[in-house]
XYZ file of C-alpha atoms in Angstrom:
576
model
C 119.608 30.728 115.962
C 122.812 31.875 114.291
C 125.698 33.904 115.607
C 127.048 37.391 115.505
C 129.717 39.844 116.735
C 131.407 43.147 117.114
C 135.168 43.185 116.460
C 136.992 43.424 119.794
C 139.763 45.394 121.101
C 142.227 42.565 121.852
C 140.436 40.472 124.426
C 142.165 39.568 127.684
C 142.894 35.913 128.142
C 142.797 33.808 131.238
C 146.282 32.324 131.139
C 148.555 32.633 134.137
C 152.271 33.411 134.338
C 154.768 31.026 135.849
C 156.793 31.577 138.977
C 159.926 32.114 136.924
C 158.519 35.341 135.605
C 157.732 36.637 139.064
C 160.778 35.486 140.968
C 163.333 37.887 139.557
C 163.503 39.689 142.889
C 166.657 38.708 144.777
C 165.348 38.450 148.345
C 162.397 36.410 149.714
C 159.491 37.739 151.741
C 158.602 35.867 154.900
C 155.352 33.903 154.733
C 153.999 32.286 157.888
C 152.263 28.959 157.294
C 150.755 27.084 160.182
C 150.040 23.499 159.231
C 148.858 20.238 160.721
C 151.549 17.865 159.461
C 149.809 14.594 160.268
C 146.649 15.750 158.564
C 148.496 16.986 155.501
C 150.492 13.734 155.223
C 147.330 11.668 155.258
C 145.774 13.725 152.528
C 148.767 13.508 150.200
C 148.003 9.847 149.545
C 144.656 10.701 147.989
C 145.798 13.601 145.883
C 145.471 13.214 142.115
C 148.656 13.428 140.039
C 149.891 16.960 139.396
C 149.368 18.136 135.832
C 152.245 19.808 134.007
C 152.617 23.581 134.279
C 150.472 25.550 131.853
C 152.086 27.688 129.173
C 152.747 31.289 130.049
C 153.608 34.659 128.667
C 154.452 38.111 129.949
C 152.813 39.115 133.200
C 150.186 41.843 132.860
C 149.436 44.617 135.327
C 146.014 45.072 136.873
C 145.822 48.681 135.798
C 148.012 49.883 133.002
C 147.488 53.544 133.875
C 148.543 52.999 137.468
C 151.963 54.386 138.312
C 152.863 51.198 140.168
C 152.043 47.728 138.807
C 150.368 45.015 140.858
C 152.091 41.664 141.362
C 150.000 38.587 142.121
C 151.465 35.183 143.072
C 149.689 31.895 143.859
C 151.004 28.948 145.866
C 148.854 26.095 147.155
C 149.193 23.802 150.139
C 146.417 21.210 150.398
C 145.310 20.771 153.995
C 141.704 19.670 154.200
C 140.295 16.486 155.765
C 140.764 13.185 153.947
C 137.065 12.825 153.262
C 137.105 16.108 151.449
C 140.154 15.211 149.362
C 138.340 12.188 148.003
C 135.762 14.465 146.486
C 135.889 13.955 142.733
C 136.052 16.905 140.323
C 132.807 17.776 138.538
C 131.921 15.410 135.725
C 132.860 17.087 132.444
C 130.145 17.978 129.993
C 129.536 15.656 127.049
C 132.260 15.803 124.417
C 134.287 18.146 126.610
C 137.825 17.840 127.825
C 139.169 18.890 131.170
C 140.110 22.538 131.479
C 143.730 23.566 131.931
C 145.160 23.648 135.426
C 148.054 25.753 136.608
C 150.202 24.300 139.397
C 152.967 26.410 140.868
C 155.810 25.496 143.193
C 155.902 27.146 146.593
C 158.218 30.137 146.651
C 158.788 32.996 148.988
C 159.974 36.176 147.389
C 160.109 39.935 147.751
C 158.097 41.968 145.300
C 160.089 43.911 142.730
C 160.935 47.471 143.718
C 158.258 48.848 141.394
C 155.428 46.765 142.913
C 152.763 48.633 144.895
C 150.951 45.584 146.277
C 151.227 41.799 146.520
C 148.306 39.426 146.966
C 148.361 36.368 149.213
C 145.450 33.958 149.533
C 144.996 31.908 152.707
C 142.550 29.090 153.269
C 141.866 27.700 156.719
C 139.771 24.758 157.880
C 139.082 23.461 161.356
C 139.302 19.740 162.161
C 139.060 18.384 165.736
C 140.094 21.708 167.192
C 143.166 22.029 164.965
C 143.262 24.975 162.599
C 145.000 24.337 159.307
C 146.076 27.234 157.100
C 146.449 26.968 153.361
C 148.584 29.757 151.908
C 148.248 30.834 148.336
C 149.854 33.649 146.387
C 147.426 34.610 143.670
C 148.610 35.065 140.082
C 146.841 37.321 137.632
C 145.062 36.314 134.496
C 147.060 36.927 131.339
C 145.858 38.563 128.189
C 147.315 36.398 125.468
C 147.105 32.748 126.355
C 144.892 30.405 124.377
C 143.787 27.457 126.569
C 143.566 23.815 125.631
C 140.560 22.728 123.614
C 137.713 21.989 125.996
C 135.681 19.888 123.603
C 136.045 17.089 121.115
C 135.300 19.466 118.230
C 138.295 21.489 117.101
C 138.020 24.194 114.496
C 139.888 23.380 111.344
C 142.601 25.658 110.037
C 141.853 27.807 107.008
C 145.511 28.076 106.037
C 146.231 26.400 102.715
C 149.378 24.772 104.126
C 147.301 22.998 106.810
C 144.803 21.464 104.400
C 145.103 17.842 103.345
C 145.799 17.067 99.689
C 142.144 16.119 98.948
C 140.955 19.308 100.656
C 143.365 21.486 98.663
C 142.262 19.787 95.466
C 138.568 20.334 96.311
C 139.241 24.007 97.078
C 140.991 24.531 93.738
C 138.184 22.781 91.856
C 135.563 24.920 93.570
C 137.502 28.107 92.810
C 137.587 27.057 89.154
C 133.810 26.534 89.125
C 133.260 29.905 90.775
C 135.533 31.611 88.237
C 133.662 30.010 85.344
C 130.348 31.084 86.868
C 131.580 34.660 87.220
C 132.839 34.691 83.650
C 129.552 33.293 82.382
C 127.386 35.614 84.553
C 125.774 32.591 86.206
C 125.756 34.462 89.538
C 123.752 37.304 88.023
C 120.135 37.148 89.142
C 117.486 39.728 88.358
C 115.832 40.880 91.623
C 112.207 39.804 92.050
C 109.409 42.328 91.387
C 108.307 44.470 94.333
C 105.145 42.436 94.770
C 107.260 39.416 95.674
C 109.140 41.171 98.494
C 106.874 39.813 101.192
C 107.220 36.286 99.904
C 111.028 36.529 99.673
C 111.266 37.860 103.228
C 110.027 34.529 104.507
C 112.826 32.750 102.697
C 110.421 30.923 100.385
C 110.641 33.128 97.322
C 112.481 31.209 94.665
C 111.700 33.349 91.602
C 113.319 31.839 88.535
C 115.443 34.050 86.371
C 113.672 33.050 83.206
C 110.269 33.972 84.686
C 111.320 37.546 85.446
C 110.450 40.105 82.772
C 113.643 40.918 80.888
C 114.546 44.400 79.786
C 117.503 43.521 77.574
C 115.545 44.209 74.400
C 114.988 47.806 75.470
C 118.684 48.693 75.758
C 121.001 45.719 75.212
C 124.219 47.731 75.468
C 123.274 49.384 78.761
C 122.053 46.090 80.205
C 125.335 44.377 79.244
C 127.289 47.058 81.097
C 125.118 46.610 84.188
C 125.589 42.838 84.079
C 129.359 43.232 83.691
C 129.465 45.579 86.677
C 127.363 43.188 88.771
C 129.642 40.266 87.958
C 132.643 42.199 89.194
C 130.923 42.962 92.505
C 129.624 39.517 93.460
C 130.383 39.107 97.158
C 129.252 37.158 100.192
C 129.273 38.692 103.699
C 131.101 41.702 102.334
C 133.921 39.604 100.824
C 134.308 39.924 97.013
C 134.722 36.499 95.452
C 138.142 35.591 94.055
C 139.666 39.001 94.871
C 142.018 37.884 97.670
C 142.763 34.988 100.029
C 139.617 35.699 102.070
C 137.750 33.864 99.313
C 139.459 30.628 100.415
C 137.913 30.998 103.892
C 134.466 31.623 102.400
C 134.682 28.652 100.033
C 135.988 26.349 102.782
C 132.864 27.076 104.833
C 130.675 25.793 102.000
C 132.956 22.818 101.326
C 132.891 21.733 104.979
C 129.124 22.130 105.079
C 128.943 19.662 102.168
C 131.705 17.277 103.275
C 134.057 18.603 100.559
C 131.740 17.526 97.740
C 132.643 20.184 95.210
C 129.484 20.175 93.102
C 127.220 20.243 96.158
C 129.235 23.120 97.630
C 128.998 25.073 94.366
C 125.212 24.598 94.221
C 124.984 25.826 97.829
C 127.051 28.934 97.008
C 124.912 29.717 93.963
C 121.678 29.303 95.944
C 123.055 31.524 98.719
C 123.970 34.302 96.292
C 120.516 34.064 94.717
C 118.780 34.148 98.111
C 120.825 37.157 99.233
C 119.730 39.127 96.168
C 116.080 38.123 96.584
C 116.094 38.871 100.298
C 117.886 42.184 99.735
C 120.570 41.470 102.317
C 123.009 44.188 101.257
C 120.302 46.878 101.374
C 119.033 45.460 104.683
C 122.283 46.298 106.497
C 121.553 50.027 106.719
C 117.807 49.857 107.372
C 116.319 50.986 110.692
C 114.243 48.075 112.000
C 113.956 49.326 115.584
C 115.415 48.001 118.828
C 112.493 46.074 120.310
C 114.511 42.859 120.500
C 117.922 44.110 121.660
C 117.534 42.144 124.915
C 116.581 38.969 123.061
C 119.816 38.726 121.059
C 122.981 40.660 121.885
C 126.756 40.450 121.572
C 128.914 40.700 124.690
C 132.635 40.029 125.040
C 134.840 37.250 123.686
C 135.629 33.692 124.675
C 139.085 32.449 125.664
C 139.950 31.868 121.996
C 138.774 35.378 121.028
C 135.524 34.353 119.337
C 132.860 37.030 119.823
C 130.051 35.779 122.069
C 126.384 36.021 121.083
C 123.667 35.588 123.747
C 120.174 34.397 122.773
C 117.799 34.985 125.698
C 114.609 33.035 125.010
C 113.041 33.975 128.353
C 112.479 37.514 127.039
C 109.596 36.098 124.992
C 107.645 35.539 128.212
C 106.926 39.254 127.935
C 103.625 39.261 126.058
C 104.330 42.574 124.360
C 107.738 41.425 123.082
C 106.245 38.128 121.930
C 103.369 39.819 120.105
C 105.689 42.227 118.268
C 107.723 39.294 116.974
C 105.231 36.511 116.268
C 101.567 37.601 116.456
C 101.041 37.464 112.670
C 102.919 36.624 109.481
C 103.935 40.233 108.814
C 105.495 40.612 112.280
C 107.272 37.261 111.952
C 108.731 38.428 108.633
C 109.933 41.685 110.242
C 111.526 39.820 113.149
C 113.292 37.509 110.710
C 114.640 40.482 108.768
C 115.837 42.085 112.011
C 117.579 38.847 112.993
C 119.289 38.562 109.606
C 120.336 42.210 109.812
C 121.827 41.649 113.269
C 123.670 38.574 112.022
C 125.004 40.274 108.893
C 126.278 43.296 110.810
C 128.079 40.997 113.228
C 129.539 38.747 110.521
C 131.013 41.713 108.667
C 133.119 42.497 111.736
C 134.751 39.063 111.662
C 138.223 38.460 110.270
C 138.025 36.357 107.107
C 141.770 36.233 106.562
C 143.061 32.613 106.628
C 144.414 32.934 110.180
C 141.600 35.111 111.552
C 138.614 34.402 113.805
C 135.584 33.934 111.545
C 133.156 32.040 113.796
C 130.973 32.951 116.767
C 130.503 31.459 120.233
C 126.787 31.035 120.924
C 125.166 31.068 124.384
C 121.498 30.070 124.440
C 119.706 30.943 127.692
C 116.612 28.756 128.027
C 115.510 30.084 131.419
C 111.752 30.725 131.312
C 111.707 29.830 127.639
C 108.113 29.616 126.324
C 108.832 26.099 125.069
C 107.355 24.104 122.204
C 103.751 24.865 123.222
C 103.922 28.293 121.532
C 102.978 27.514 117.941
C 104.043 30.879 116.487
C 107.486 30.679 118.090
C 107.894 27.105 116.925
C 107.073 28.011 113.306
C 109.322 31.075 113.310
C 112.208 29.131 114.841
C 111.901 26.328 112.299
C 111.815 28.808 109.432
C 114.817 30.776 110.710
C 116.893 27.679 111.392
C 116.340 26.387 107.871
C 117.280 29.721 106.367
C 120.426 30.037 108.487
C 121.450 26.463 107.803
C 121.151 26.960 104.035
C 122.852 30.350 103.800
C 125.234 30.746 106.772
C 127.347 27.573 106.949
C 130.047 26.999 109.571
C 129.636 30.186 111.587
C 129.208 28.558 115.018
C 132.332 27.697 116.993
C 130.370 26.395 120.000
C 126.728 26.177 121.073
C 126.328 26.352 124.864
C 122.811 25.891 126.256
C 122.368 27.153 129.824
C 119.465 26.906 132.285
C 118.281 23.917 130.275
C 114.825 22.567 131.299
C 113.978 18.865 131.212
C 111.729 19.172 128.156
C 114.581 20.545 126.041
C 116.860 17.643 126.924
C 114.054 15.262 125.961
C 113.618 17.103 122.670
C 117.358 17.002 121.974
C 117.469 13.276 122.710
C 114.843 12.751 120.018
C 116.557 14.816 117.316
C 120.211 14.005 118.072
C 120.245 10.768 116.001
C 119.588 12.929 112.924
C 122.568 15.229 113.598
C 126.093 14.687 112.387
C 128.808 13.998 114.943
C 130.437 17.271 113.889
C 127.301 19.228 114.808
C 126.727 17.397 118.081
C 130.343 17.942 119.159
C 129.683 21.700 119.199
C 126.834 21.384 121.728
C 127.164 21.790 125.501
C 124.203 21.618 127.907
C 124.058 22.709 131.542
C 121.418 23.275 134.202
C 120.879 26.436 136.289
C 123.265 25.432 139.099
C 126.204 24.961 136.714
C 125.731 27.975 134.432
C 128.637 30.109 135.682
C 130.956 27.125 136.104
C 130.306 26.008 132.529
C 130.683 29.465 130.999
C 133.975 30.038 132.834
C 135.436 27.003 131.072
C 135.144 28.840 127.790
C 134.886 32.541 128.720
C 136.953 34.504 131.259
C 134.860 35.929 134.164
C 135.647 39.518 133.184
C 133.977 38.799 129.829
C 130.850 37.118 131.284
C 127.852 39.378 132.055
C 126.944 39.840 135.711
C 123.585 38.081 135.233
C 125.447 34.900 134.240
C 127.932 34.891 137.135
C 130.713 37.117 135.786
C 131.874 40.660 136.489
C 131.230 42.275 133.118
C 128.678 45.057 132.944
C 127.143 46.608 129.839
C 129.315 48.809 127.658
C 128.549 52.095 129.398
C 129.704 54.219 132.317
C 127.914 52.008 134.869
C 131.248 50.780 136.218
C 133.902 53.475 135.656
C 136.472 51.744 137.867
C 136.715 48.545 135.807
C 136.302 47.516 132.218
C 136.050 44.260 130.299
C 139.836 44.369 129.828
C 140.606 44.261 133.588
C 141.410 40.612 134.403
C 139.597 38.742 137.174
C 141.191 36.261 139.584
C 139.255 33.044 140.271
C 139.598 31.173 143.590
C 137.736 28.023 144.589
C 136.507 28.224 148.173
C 136.237 24.663 149.441
C 133.381 23.496 151.694
C 133.590 24.500 155.371
C 136.665 26.678 154.827
C 137.584 30.325 155.159
C 139.438 32.013 152.313
C 141.467 35.154 152.988
C 142.886 37.307 150.232
C 145.750 39.484 151.522
C 146.664 42.502 149.405
C 149.960 43.761 150.811
C 150.441 47.496 150.192
C 153.945 48.871 149.578
C 153.163 52.546 149.029
C 150.488 55.082 149.864
C 147.673 54.837 147.361
C 143.977 54.377 146.782
C 142.901 50.774 146.202
C 139.598 49.894 144.547
C 138.251 46.348 144.275
C 135.159 44.404 143.404
C 134.310 40.891 144.509
C 131.605 38.296 144.218
C 131.005 34.691 145.187
C 128.726 33.009 142.662
C 125.508 32.124 144.475
C 126.852 33.720 147.734
C 125.651 31.744 150.866
C 128.906 32.873 152.465
C 130.094 35.529 154.910
C 132.184 38.367 153.494
C 134.239 40.981 155.292
C 137.093 43.401 154.514
C 139.582 45.204 156.763
C 142.913 47.046 156.659
C 145.703 45.934 158.991
C 148.641 48.399 159.316
C 152.236 47.210 159.601
C 152.908 49.385 162.642
C 152.585 47.461 165.899
C 150.729 50.327 167.558
C 148.400 50.812 164.568
C 144.665 50.131 164.565
C 142.801 47.715 162.314
C 140.207 49.500 160.151
C 136.991 47.641 159.312
C 136.169 48.494 155.699
C 133.253 46.092 155.235
C 131.766 44.533 158.353
C 131.512 40.731 158.085
C 128.007 39.823 157.054
C 126.278 36.842 155.514
C 125.470 37.217 151.835
C 122.327 35.548 150.496
C 121.782 34.441 146.886
C 119.273 37.281 146.485
C 121.735 39.992 147.585
C 123.514 42.244 145.112
C 125.731 39.941 143.041
C 128.828 42.170 143.176
C 130.368 44.083 146.101
C 132.573 47.098 145.349
C 134.833 48.795 147.909
C 137.670 51.309 147.981
C 140.166 52.418 150.635
C 142.682 55.258 150.915
C 145.939 53.826 152.215
C 147.906 56.451 154.210
C 150.222 53.985 155.965
C 151.723 50.700 154.817
C 149.893 47.507 155.645
C 147.561 45.013 154.017
C 143.950 44.662 152.941
C 142.265 41.434 154.090
C 139.278 40.175 152.115
C 137.707 37.250 153.952
C 135.141 34.784 152.608
C 133.805 32.125 154.990
C 132.024 29.229 153.278
C 130.026 27.239 155.870
C 128.208 25.162 153.257
C 129.010 21.676 151.972
C 129.466 22.989 148.421
C 132.461 24.474 146.676
C 132.100 28.151 145.858
C 133.705 30.264 143.143
C 135.259 33.510 144.415
C 135.972 36.212 141.824
C 137.812 39.440 142.531
C 139.916 42.134 140.894
C 141.422 45.398 142.055
C 143.125 48.544 140.791
C 145.736 50.695 142.454
C 145.508 54.463 142.043
C 147.922 57.220 142.969
C 146.759 60.040 145.211
C 147.340 62.285 142.208
C 144.737 60.529 140.029
């Protein structure tokens, strides 16, 4: 379907700072690395070339309210068997580019005086009785870095200076046509009679202005004033036409939808304005249409480029009651369509239509347990809605990601793809159930992805008071047959809270505190235990640190598959 959004507080980004930013401390900290030199030398030959360092910005803290910030550093030392090094990276999705990689030089350094904790990540693998350790210092995710484009499609700029000469000319011509139409009241349409409301709600009502009973003869002067007032207030998606530079963004959407053919774009604008009046879109915004379908379509978080993310969960229609309320007869289908348009309009009005703003939506379509094409009512309603959205909501989708895709949908897409433009197809990404989280993380940071899709983001409520969508998550790849240890080194007495998950589990997880004092005792915080895919997806722990030492979070991956480890933590003072 279409897209929608709430306006965010500034969304955190997934960029990572460079070593330069973190190495301002004068003295190094000792890091013990035990390596198998012969094994490491052999592997170096098969390593792919190192990509250039990724761009960076200021380093964020894990908890802004914490009295002492958290410093996270990452260094990598490859030390797995040759056979494993030859493993190729996952094949990128169609029309997608490789995601950005951050490679940091090895450095040993003391944390700044204000740092409460430092994180070190160690990976170990056993080969022929020789244990090889891979030391990493984990860096945090940053809030303001926009990653490289991950797909062939790249959103065009709406800034006038970035337009080509033909595009600028087309925009000026369209603005002239719109101005003439406003001056001549050609955007003024008399609403259809009440008896036609049902017909218009299906998107088929095309009542002609000349067929509507006119009342001008009754009071010409009053009618002229009403027409003049209506002309002044012509707007689309809450943006008055030709009042400010937001109009350029609106008009460019219609021009791009019609390949910059000015007359075609003008006809599309006029038809959209007419449809909006007939459908009663502006009055629809404030109507109460219930919340029966809030789990079918919902907004949650932002992608790495700060587009709001809309989730369409087709599996919810397996619930017979939900399905019946939406599609059992024509009246219910019309109500569902009005609810969907209302949801879309409310979301669109929270977008930023200024020339440099974000005015498109990232769509995630979950096809798990989707009823499929066999359901006639769903098929008819979907076709009707798609046509309506295509005609009246151009260029609102930044990306369409389809997850949990069944075989029949791929077959269907193969049949219809020849009829799509390359521009439309370049926005599509498809992935099966086993790659859902991996695919979403390419475009959306884990802290922004809902728990049910592999991330750490819960609903907007008090379900998780320790963390919010703005707390960045660290991602670590746990290679096959290796053990990953995250060391959080504590530099002052505090309370530390963390949450962790491994997507799909099938690993062993344990947590303990090791004091610095030689005569101290190790405290088992979470006894090592195997985690099954059906276990709770997220583990949360906390520990009161009364003596200096380090927290060890250990994940042992005995499988032959790579695993994605996600974790984040906050440091609290005893006074909090």
